PDB file of C-alpha atoms and ligand atoms in Angstrom:
ATOM      1  CA  MET A   1     103.576 100.683  82.686  1.00  0.00           C
ATOM      2  CA  ARG A   2     103.748  98.765  85.950  1.00  0.00           C
ATOM      3  CA  LYS A   3     100.516  97.686  87.572  1.00  0.00           C
ATOM      4  CA  ASN A   4      99.270  98.527  91.021  1.00  0.00           C
ATOM      5  CA  ILE A   5      98.358  95.470  93.066  1.00  0.00           C
ATOM      6  CA  VAL A   6      96.642  94.824  96.389  1.00  0.00           C
ATOM      7  CA  ALA A   7      97.097  91.234  97.580  1.00  0.00           C
ATOM      8  CA  GLY A   8      95.465  89.699 100.654  1.00  0.00           C
ATOM      9  CA  ASN A   9      97.605  87.077 102.392  1.00  0.00           C
ATOM     10  CA  TRP A  10      95.198  85.025 104.479  1.00  0.00           C
ATOM     11  CA  LYS A  11      98.009  82.939 105.999  1.00  0.00           C
ATOM     12  CA  MET A  12      96.776  79.886 107.967  1.00  0.00           C
ATOM     13  CA  ASN A  13      93.365  81.288 108.875  1.00  0.00           C
ATOM     14  CA  ASN A  14      89.694  80.484 108.381  1.00  0.00           C
ATOM     15  CA  THR A  15      87.579  77.359 108.056  1.00  0.00           C
ATOM     16  CA  PHE A  16      86.410  76.407 104.585  1.00  0.00           C
ATOM     17  CA  GLN A  17      83.036  78.063 105.202  1.00  0.00           C
ATOM     18  CA  GLU A  18      84.669  81.249 106.502  1.00  0.00           C
ATOM     19  CA  ALA A  19      87.045  81.338 103.545  1.00  0.00           C
ATOM     20  CA  GLU A  20      84.173  80.944 101.098  1.00  0.00           C
ATOM     21  CA  GLU A  21      82.193  83.676 102.839  1.00  0.00           C
ATOM     22  CA  LEU A  22      85.227  85.991 102.812  1.00  0.00           C
ATOM     23  CA  ILE A  23      86.029  85.575  99.129  1.00  0.00           C
ATOM     24  CA  SER A  24      82.402  85.857  98.061  1.00  0.00           C
ATOM     25  CA  VAL A  25      81.873  89.076 100.050  1.00  0.00           C
ATOM     26  CA  ILE A  26      85.073  90.599  98.636  1.00  0.00           C
ATOM     27  CA  ALA A  27      84.130  89.585  95.087  1.00  0.00           C
ATOM     28  CA  ASP A  28      80.591  90.977  95.473  1.00  0.00           C
ATOM     29  CA  ASN A  29      81.850  94.248  96.949  1.00  0.00           C
ATOM     30  CA  LEU A  30      84.320  94.866  94.152  1.00  0.00           C
ATOM     31  CA  ASP A  31      82.029  93.709  91.384  1.00  0.00           C
ATOM     32  CA  GLU A  32      81.630  96.256  88.587  1.00  0.00           C
ATOM     33  CA  LYS A  33      83.733  98.886  90.363  1.00  0.00           C
ATOM     34  CA  GLU A  34      86.339 100.875  88.474  1.00  0.00           C
ATOM     35  CA  LEU A  35      89.526  99.865  90.247  1.00  0.00           C
ATOM     36  CA  ALA A  36      92.974 101.395  89.918  1.00  0.00           C
ATOM     37  CA  CYS A  37      94.681  98.171  90.929  1.00  0.00           C
ATOM     38  CA  GLU A  38      94.653  94.432  90.397  1.00  0.00           C
ATOM     39  CA  VAL A  39      93.259  92.501  93.372  1.00  0.00           C
ATOM     40  CA  ILE A  40      94.748  89.194  94.470  1.00  0.00           C
ATOM     41  CA  VAL A  41      93.710  86.869  97.273  1.00  0.00           C
ATOM     42  CA  CYS A  42      96.138  84.299  98.691  1.00  0.00           C
ATOM     43  CA  PRO A  43      94.177  81.564 100.481  1.00  0.00           C
ATOM     44  CA  PRO A  44      95.611  78.435 102.099  1.00  0.00           C
ATOM     45  CA  SER A  45      96.364  75.841  99.413  1.00  0.00           C
ATOM     46  CA  ILE A  46      93.456  73.601 100.383  1.00  0.00           C
ATOM     47  CA  TYR A  47      91.053  76.436  99.443  1.00  0.00           C
ATOM     48  CA  LEU A  48      92.676  77.295  96.110  1.00  0.00           C
ATOM     49  CA  GLU A  49      90.233  75.352  93.967  1.00  0.00           C
ATOM     50  CA  MET A  50      87.187  76.920  95.622  1.00  0.00           C
ATOM     51  CA  SER A  51      88.835  80.362  95.419  1.00  0.00           C
ATOM     52  CA  SER A  52      89.690  79.944  91.748  1.00  0.00           C
ATOM     53  CA  ASP A  53      86.042  79.166  91.033  1.00  0.00           C
ATOM     54  CA  TYR A  54      85.078  82.519  92.580  1.00  0.00           C
ATOM     55  CA  ALA A  55      87.902  84.314  90.810  1.00  0.00           C
ATOM     56  CA  GLU A  56      86.721  83.036  87.459  1.00  0.00           C
ATOM     57  CA  GLU A  57      83.399  84.809  87.988  1.00  0.00           C
ATOM     58  CA  SER A  58      84.900  88.032  89.364  1.00  0.00           C
ATOM     59  CA  ILE A  59      87.770  90.496  89.026  1.00  0.00           C
ATOM     60  CA  LEU A  60      89.825  88.621  91.609  1.00  0.00           C
ATOM     61  CA  HIS A  61      93.121  86.866  90.914  1.00  0.00           C
ATOM     62  CA  ILE A  62      94.452  83.979  92.970  1.00  0.00           C
ATOM     63  CA  ALA A  63      97.861  83.446  94.544  1.00  0.00           C
ATOM     64  CA  ALA A  64      99.225  80.511  96.505  1.00  0.00           C
ATOM     65  CA  GLN A  65     101.223  81.130  99.688  1.00  0.00           C
ATOM     66  CA  ASN A  66     103.988  78.621  98.968  1.00  0.00           C
ATOM     67  CA  VAL A  67     105.253  76.052  96.461  1.00  0.00           C
ATOM     68  CA  SER A  68     107.739  73.189  96.522  1.00  0.00           C
ATOM     69  CA  GLU A  69     111.193  73.786  95.095  1.00  0.00           C
ATOM     70  CA  PHE A  70     110.971  70.288  93.561  1.00  0.00           C
ATOM     71  CA  GLU A  71     109.274  69.492  90.300  1.00  0.00           C
ATOM     72  CA  ASN A  72     107.431  66.343  91.445  1.00  0.00           C
ATOM     73  CA  GLY A  73     108.033  63.017  93.143  1.00  0.00           C
ATOM     74  CA  ALA A  74     108.538  61.636  96.647  1.00  0.00           C
ATOM     75  CA  TYR A  75     108.218  64.838  98.688  1.00  0.00           C
ATOM     76  CA  THR A  76     105.456  64.055 101.181  1.00  0.00           C
ATOM     77  CA  GLY A  77     103.271  67.020 102.023  1.00  0.00           C
ATOM     78  CA  GLU A  78     104.549  69.276  99.248  1.00  0.00           C
ATOM     79  CA  ILE A  79     102.614  70.927  96.425  1.00  0.00           C
ATOM     80  CA  SER A  80     104.240  71.472  93.027  1.00  0.00           C
ATOM     81  CA  ALA A  81     104.032  74.494  90.755  1.00  0.00           C
ATOM     82  CA  SER A  82     102.288  72.427  88.071  1.00  0.00           C
ATOM     83  CA  MET A  83      99.610  71.454  90.618  1.00  0.00           C
ATOM     84  CA  LEU A  84      99.061  75.143  91.381  1.00  0.00           C
ATOM     85  CA  LYS A  85      98.876  75.914  87.688  1.00  0.00           C
ATOM     86  CA  ALA A  86      96.190  73.261  87.254  1.00  0.00           C
ATOM     87  CA  MET A  87      94.122  75.216  89.813  1.00  0.00           C
ATOM     88  CA  ASP A  88      94.447  78.409  87.744  1.00  0.00           C
ATOM     89  CA  VAL A  89      96.790  80.011  90.257  1.00  0.00           C
ATOM     90  CA  GLU A  90      98.411  83.092  88.693  1.00  0.00           C
ATOM     91  CA  TYR A  91     100.753  84.243  91.480  1.00  0.00           C
ATOM     92  CA  CYS A  92     102.588  82.690  94.421  1.00  0.00           C
ATOM     93  CA  ILE A  93     104.104  84.338  97.496  1.00  0.00           C
ATOM     94  CA  ILE A  94     107.730  83.310  97.902  1.00  0.00           C
ATOM     95  CA  GLY A  95     110.101  83.995 100.775  1.00  0.00           C
ATOM     96  CA  HIS A  96     107.621  85.413 103.233  1.00  0.00           C
ATOM     97  CA  SER A  97     109.493  86.121 106.489  1.00  0.00           C
ATOM     98  CA  GLU A  98     107.327  83.574 108.303  1.00  0.00           C
ATOM     99  CA  ARG A  99     108.594  80.881 105.941  1.00  0.00           C
ATOM    100  CA  ARG A 100     112.176  82.093 106.288  1.00  0.00           C
ATOM    101  CA  LYS A 101     111.811  82.069 110.090  1.00  0.00           C
ATOM    102  CA  TYR A 102     109.705  78.987 110.908  1.00  0.00           C
ATOM    103  CA  PHE A 103     110.659  76.767 107.974  1.00  0.00           C
ATOM    104  CA  ASN A 104     114.264  77.926 107.573  1.00  0.00           C
ATOM    105  CA  GLU A 105     113.861  78.720 103.893  1.00  0.00           C
ATOM    106  CA  THR A 106     117.111  79.978 102.427  1.00  0.00           C
ATOM    107  CA  ASN A 107     117.638  82.361  99.529  1.00  0.00           C
ATOM    108  CA  LYS A 108     118.986  79.450  97.470  1.00  0.00           C
ATOM    109  CA  GLN A 109     115.847  77.399  98.098  1.00  0.00           C
ATOM    110  CA  LEU A 110     113.716  80.445  97.298  1.00  0.00           C
ATOM    111  CA  SER A 111     115.477  80.964  93.990  1.00  0.00           C
ATOM    112  CA  GLU A 112     114.655  77.336  93.110  1.00  0.00           C
ATOM    113  CA  LYS A 113     111.007  77.916  93.991  1.00  0.00           C
ATOM    114  CA  VAL A 114     110.986  80.983  91.761  1.00  0.00           C
ATOM    115  CA  GLY A 115     112.358  78.844  88.935  1.00  0.00           C
ATOM    116  CA  ARG A 116     109.627  76.218  89.359  1.00  0.00           C
ATOM    117  CA  LEU A 117     106.949  78.917  89.284  1.00  0.00           C
ATOM    118  CA  LEU A 118     108.296  80.599  86.169  1.00  0.00           C
ATOM    119  CA  ASP A 119     108.540  77.194  84.431  1.00  0.00           C
ATOM    120  CA  ASN A 120     104.785  76.975  84.999  1.00  0.00           C
ATOM    121  CA  SER A 121     103.936  80.583  84.084  1.00  0.00           C
ATOM    122  CA  ILE A 122     103.075  81.563  87.660  1.00  0.00           C
ATOM    123  CA  ALA A 123     104.327  84.977  88.794  1.00  0.00           C
ATOM    124  CA  PRO A 124     106.316  85.009  92.040  1.00  0.00           C
ATOM    125  CA  ILE A 125     105.544  87.663  94.656  1.00  0.00           C
ATOM    126  CA  PHE A 126     109.021  87.701  96.140  1.00  0.00           C
ATOM    127  CA  CYS A 127     109.188  88.962  99.739  1.00  0.00           C
ATOM    128  CA  ILE A 128     112.204  90.693 101.208  1.00  0.00           C
ATOM    129  CA  GLY A 129     112.715  92.740 104.338  1.00  0.00           C
ATOM    130  CA  GLU A 130     114.897  93.270 107.367  1.00  0.00           C
ATOM    131  CA  LEU A 131     114.551  92.341 111.044  1.00  0.00           C
ATOM    132  CA  LEU A 132     114.244  95.087 113.657  1.00  0.00           C
ATOM    133  CA  GLU A 133     117.834  94.613 114.843  1.00  0.00           C
ATOM    134  CA  GLU A 134     119.052  94.859 111.262  1.00  0.00           C
ATOM    135  CA  ARG A 135     117.314  98.213 110.845  1.00  0.00           C
ATOM    136  CA  GLU A 136     118.532  99.435 114.215  1.00  0.00           C
ATOM    137  CA  SER A 137     122.103  98.580 113.238  1.00  0.00           C
ATOM    138  CA  GLU A 138     121.522 100.300 109.880  1.00  0.00           C
ATOM    139  CA  ASN A 139     122.049  97.100 107.905  1.00  0.00           C
ATOM    140  CA  HIS A 140     118.605  97.133 106.306  1.00  0.00           C
ATOM    141  CA  PHE A 141     119.760  98.151 102.836  1.00  0.00           C
ATOM    142  CA  GLU A 142     122.485  95.493 102.831  1.00  0.00           C
ATOM    143  CA  VAL A 143     120.040  92.772 103.994  1.00  0.00           C
ATOM    144  CA  VAL A 144     117.541  93.540 101.259  1.00  0.00           C
ATOM    145  CA  LYS A 145     120.298  93.693  98.644  1.00  0.00           C
ATOM    146  CA  THR A 146     121.564  90.228  99.637  1.00  0.00           C
ATOM    147  CA  GLN A 147     118.039  88.781  99.546  1.00  0.00           C
ATOM    148  CA  LEU A 148     117.578  90.120  96.022  1.00  0.00           C
ATOM    149  CA  ASN A 149     121.022  89.070  94.818  1.00  0.00           C
ATOM    150  CA  GLU A 150     120.741  85.514  96.133  1.00  0.00           C
ATOM    151  CA  GLY A 151     117.031  84.873  95.651  1.00  0.00           C
ATOM    152  CA  LEU A 152     116.055  86.679  92.495  1.00  0.00           C
ATOM    153  CA  PHE A 153     118.852  88.267  90.514  1.00  0.00           C
ATOM    154  CA  ASN A 154     119.927  84.958  88.963  1.00  0.00           C
ATOM    155  CA  LEU A 155     116.957  85.379  86.586  1.00  0.00           C
ATOM    156  CA  ASN A 156     117.428  86.663  83.066  1.00  0.00           C
ATOM    157  CA  SER A 157     115.582  89.810  81.977  1.00  0.00           C
ATOM    158  CA  ASP A 158     112.706  87.927  80.389  1.00  0.00           C
ATOM    159  CA  GLU A 159     112.145  85.862  83.501  1.00  0.00           C
ATOM    160  CA  PHE A 160     112.479  88.874  85.781  1.00  0.00           C
ATOM    161  CA  SER A 161     109.757  90.742  83.911  1.00  0.00           C
ATOM    162  CA  ASN A 162     107.203  88.366  85.529  1.00  0.00           C
ATOM    163  CA  VAL A 163     108.258  89.036  89.111  1.00  0.00           C
ATOM    164  CA  VAL A 164     106.467  91.151  91.720  1.00  0.00           C
ATOM    165  CA  VAL A 165     108.613  92.286  94.666  1.00  0.00           C
ATOM    166  CA  ALA A 166     107.139  92.797  98.145  1.00  0.00           C
ATOM    167  CA  TYR A 167     109.100  94.810 100.694  1.00  0.00           C
ATOM    168  CA  GLU A 168     107.972  93.634 104.118  1.00  0.00           C
ATOM    169  CA  PRO A 169     110.021  94.876 107.059  1.00  0.00           C
ATOM    170  CA  VAL A 170     109.749  92.009 109.544  1.00  0.00           C
ATOM    171  CA  TRP A 171     109.284  94.413 112.475  1.00  0.00           C
ATOM    172  CA  ALA A 172     106.085  95.680 110.837  1.00  0.00           C
ATOM    173  CA  ILE A 173     104.459  92.308 110.121  1.00  0.00           C
ATOM    174  CA  GLY A 174     101.529  91.632 112.423  1.00  0.00           C
ATOM    175  CA  THR A 175     102.809  94.136 114.976  1.00  0.00           C
ATOM    176  CA  GLY A 176     100.643  97.175 114.309  1.00  0.00           C
ATOM    177  CA  VAL A 177     103.881  99.136 113.766  1.00  0.00           C
ATOM    178  CA  VAL A 178     103.694 100.246 110.152  1.00  0.00           C
ATOM    179  CA  ALA A 179     106.680 101.685 108.281  1.00  0.00           C
ATOM    180  CA  SER A 180     106.314 105.424 107.808  1.00  0.00           C
ATOM    181  CA  PRO A 181     105.544 106.528 104.246  1.00  0.00           C
ATOM    182  CA  GLU A 182     109.095 107.978 104.149  1.00  0.00           C
ATOM    183  CA  GLN A 183     110.683 104.695 105.267  1.00  0.00           C
ATOM    184  CA  ALA A 184     108.643 102.748 102.709  1.00  0.00           C
ATOM    185  CA  GLN A 185     109.443 105.149  99.866  1.00  0.00           C
ATOM    186  CA  GLU A 186     113.150 105.234 100.757  1.00  0.00           C
ATOM    187  CA  MET A 187     113.444 101.442 100.641  1.00  0.00           C
ATOM    188  CA  HIS A 188     111.230 101.000  97.577  1.00  0.00           C
ATOM    189  CA  SER A 189     113.276 103.537  95.674  1.00  0.00           C
ATOM    190  CA  TYR A 190     116.482 101.756  96.770  1.00  0.00           C
ATOM    191  CA  ILE A 191     115.053  98.415  95.553  1.00  0.00           C
ATOM    192  CA  ARG A 192     114.037  99.952  92.232  1.00  0.00           C
ATOM    193  CA  GLY A 193     117.562 101.318  91.921  1.00  0.00           C
ATOM    194  CA  LEU A 194     119.043  97.845  92.417  1.00  0.00           C
ATOM    195  CA  ILE A 195     116.700  96.453  89.774  1.00  0.00           C
ATOM    196  CA  ALA A 196     117.760  99.242  87.405  1.00  0.00           C
ATOM    197  CA  GLU A 197     121.452  98.420  87.970  1.00  0.00           C
ATOM    198  CA  LYS A 198     120.840  94.753  87.242  1.00  0.00           C
ATOM    199  CA  TYR A 199     118.155  94.802  84.526  1.00  0.00           C
ATOM    200  CA  GLY A 200     118.091  98.396  83.267  1.00  0.00           C
ATOM    201  CA  ALA A 201     115.921 101.448  83.866  1.00  0.00           C
ATOM    202  CA  GLU A 202     112.949 100.254  81.844  1.00  0.00           C
ATOM    203  CA  ALA A 203     112.710  96.930  83.681  1.00  0.00           C
ATOM    204  CA  ALA A 204     112.922  98.782  86.997  1.00  0.00           C
ATOM    205  CA  GLU A 205     110.138 101.178  85.962  1.00  0.00           C
ATOM    206  CA  ASN A 206     107.957  98.219  85.017  1.00  0.00           C
ATOM    207  CA  THR A 207     108.434  96.240  88.234  1.00  0.00           C
ATOM    208  CA  THR A 208     105.620  96.309  90.766  1.00  0.00           C
ATOM    209  CA  ILE A 209     106.961  96.744  94.305  1.00  0.00           C
ATOM    210  CA  LEU A 210     104.430  96.154  97.095  1.00  0.00           C
ATOM    211  CA  TYR A 211     104.662  97.225 100.713  1.00  0.00           C
ATOM    212  CA  GLY A 212     103.634  94.793 103.471  1.00  0.00           C
ATOM    213  CA  GLY A 213     103.494  95.025 107.253  1.00  0.00           C
ATOM    214  CA  SER A 214     100.557  96.381 109.285  1.00  0.00           C
ATOM    215  CA  CYS A 215      99.097  98.057 106.229  1.00  0.00           C
ATOM    216  CA  ASN A 216      95.419  98.740 106.929  1.00  0.00           C
ATOM    217  CA  ALA A 217      92.387 100.733 105.815  1.00  0.00           C
ATOM    218  CA  ALA A 218      93.594 103.808 107.732  1.00  0.00           C
ATOM    219  CA  ASN A 219      97.180 103.986 106.452  1.00  0.00           C
ATOM    220  CA  ALA A 220      97.023 102.424 102.960  1.00  0.00           C
ATOM    221  CA  ALA A 221      96.325 105.648 101.060  1.00  0.00           C
ATOM    222  CA  THR A 222      99.362 107.492 102.464  1.00  0.00           C
ATOM    223  CA  LEU A 223     101.610 104.511 101.749  1.00  0.00           C
ATOM    224  CA  PHE A 224     100.276 104.002  98.213  1.00  0.00           C
ATOM    225  CA  ALA A 225     100.655 107.711  97.450  1.00  0.00           C
ATOM    226  CA  ASN A 226     104.433 107.272  97.317  1.00  0.00           C
ATOM    227  CA  PRO A 227     105.831 107.115  93.785  1.00  0.00           C
ATOM    228  CA  ASP A 228     107.640 103.800  94.315  1.00  0.00           C
ATOM    229  CA  VAL A 229     104.948 102.037  96.375  1.00  0.00           C
ATOM    230  CA  ASP A 230     102.766 100.172  93.899  1.00  0.00           C
ATOM    231  CA  GLY A 231     100.346  98.615  96.359  1.00  0.00           C
ATOM    232  CA  GLY A 232     100.342  96.294  99.328  1.00  0.00           C
ATOM    233  CA  LEU A 233     100.605  92.741 100.590  1.00  0.00           C
ATOM    234  CA  ILE A 234      98.025  92.727 103.339  1.00  0.00           C
ATOM    235  CA  GLY A 235      97.872  90.204 106.177  1.00  0.00           C
ATOM    236  CA  GLY A 236      95.524  90.806 109.116  1.00  0.00           C
ATOM    237  CA  ALA A 237      93.373  93.422 107.383  1.00  0.00           C
ATOM    238  CA  SER A 238      92.743  91.113 104.420  1.00  0.00           C
ATOM    239  CA  LEU A 239      90.619  88.866 106.659  1.00  0.00           C
ATOM    240  CA  LYS A 240      88.128  91.698 107.226  1.00  0.00           C
ATOM    241  CA  PRO A 241      86.264  92.226 103.948  1.00  0.00           C
ATOM    242  CA  ASP A 242      85.260  95.854 104.617  1.00  0.00           C
ATOM    243  CA  ASP A 243      88.821  96.820 105.496  1.00  0.00           C
ATOM    244  CA  PHE A 244      90.279  94.929 102.536  1.00  0.00           C
ATOM    245  CA  VAL A 245      87.866  96.594 100.118  1.00  0.00           C
ATOM    246  CA  LYS A 246      88.783 100.011 101.568  1.00  0.00           C
ATOM    247  CA  ILE A 247      92.478  99.241 101.038  1.00  0.00           C
ATOM    248  CA  VAL A 248      91.783  98.233  97.432  1.00  0.00           C
ATOM    249  CA  GLU A 249      89.982 101.548  96.971  1.00  0.00           C
ATOM    250  CA  SER A 250      92.885 103.547  98.475  1.00  0.00           C
ATOM    251  CA  PHE A 251      94.501 104.283  95.103  1.00  0.00           C
TER     252      PHE A 251
HETATM  253  P1  LIG B 301     100.173  92.089 108.315  1.00  0.00           P
HETATM  254  O1  LIG B 301     100.945  90.974 107.472  1.00  0.00           O
HETATM  255  O2  LIG B 301      99.431  92.960 107.344  1.00  0.00           O
HETATM  256  O3  LIG B 301      99.256  91.309 109.232  1.00  0.00           O
HETATM  257  O4  LIG B 301     101.211  92.859 109.072  1.00  0.00           O
HETATM  258  C1  LIG B 301     101.512  91.274 106.217  1.00  0.00           C
HETATM  259  C2  LIG B 301     102.137  90.029 105.644  1.00  0.00           C
HETATM  260  O5  LIG B 301     102.639  89.208 106.417  1.00  0.00           O
HETATM  261  O6  LIG B 301     102.126  89.816 104.408  1.00  0.00           O
END
C-alpha cells in the first residue's frame, strides 16, 4: 500500500526564530491527531538540525531541499547526503523546477543526486513537470516522460521502491493557478503508467505521487480525492501553519 504524504517546502524563507515558531506550531497542532497521511517539512538546510529536534518529539518527518551530487571533498558551499543523514533527514527534494531553472540542474546531475541519497538511505522526492509553453504545445506528457527516463529510471527496482514522485506543473508553482483535479489526475495516472511499464504494476501501485503548484487549504481536498493523487508538495501555504494543518487534514 502506498502512503499519502503532505510535504511543506519552505524554500528560502523565514528567520531562525520564525522557522522554529512555524515548526513548533505545526507539531503542536497535529499532535495526537489521527492523520491519514505522513507529514513532512522541508526547511532550509541551516535549520535542519533544529527541525529534526522537533520532529523527534512529534509526528513530523524532515526533508532537505537539495543535496550535492558529490560524495564529499572540495566542493565549497555544498552539503553531502551523509551530512543530511547525520541530521536525521529522511527525505530530500530533488529536481525542483526552481533548481532546474536558476541553478541549471540537468536530469543527469539529478540522477547523480538521487544516487547519493539512496546510498545514504534518504528517500528522494523527485520533482517533474512541464512549462506553460510545453503544455500549450501539448508536449507535457513527453516532457515528463523524458524527465523520468533521464533522472530516475536508471534505478533498479529495489532502489526505485524508495522514491516519491512529485508532479509540479511549472505554470502552477507560486502563481495561484492550480491544475484542475482532472489535469492532475490525468498526468498522475500517466506517470503511474510509465512506472508500471518500467518497474511493473505492483511497483507503480506502491509509488506515492504528489501534486505541487498552488495547492492550498481551499483546493487540497478536491485534488487529493483523485485516485492517483497521493498528497501534495506545498510551497506558499506551508508557511502558514493554519493552512498547512488544514491541507494535512484534507484526506
Ligand atoms: P506553491 O509551490 O505551493 O507555492 O505553488 C509549490 C512548490 O514549489 O513545491
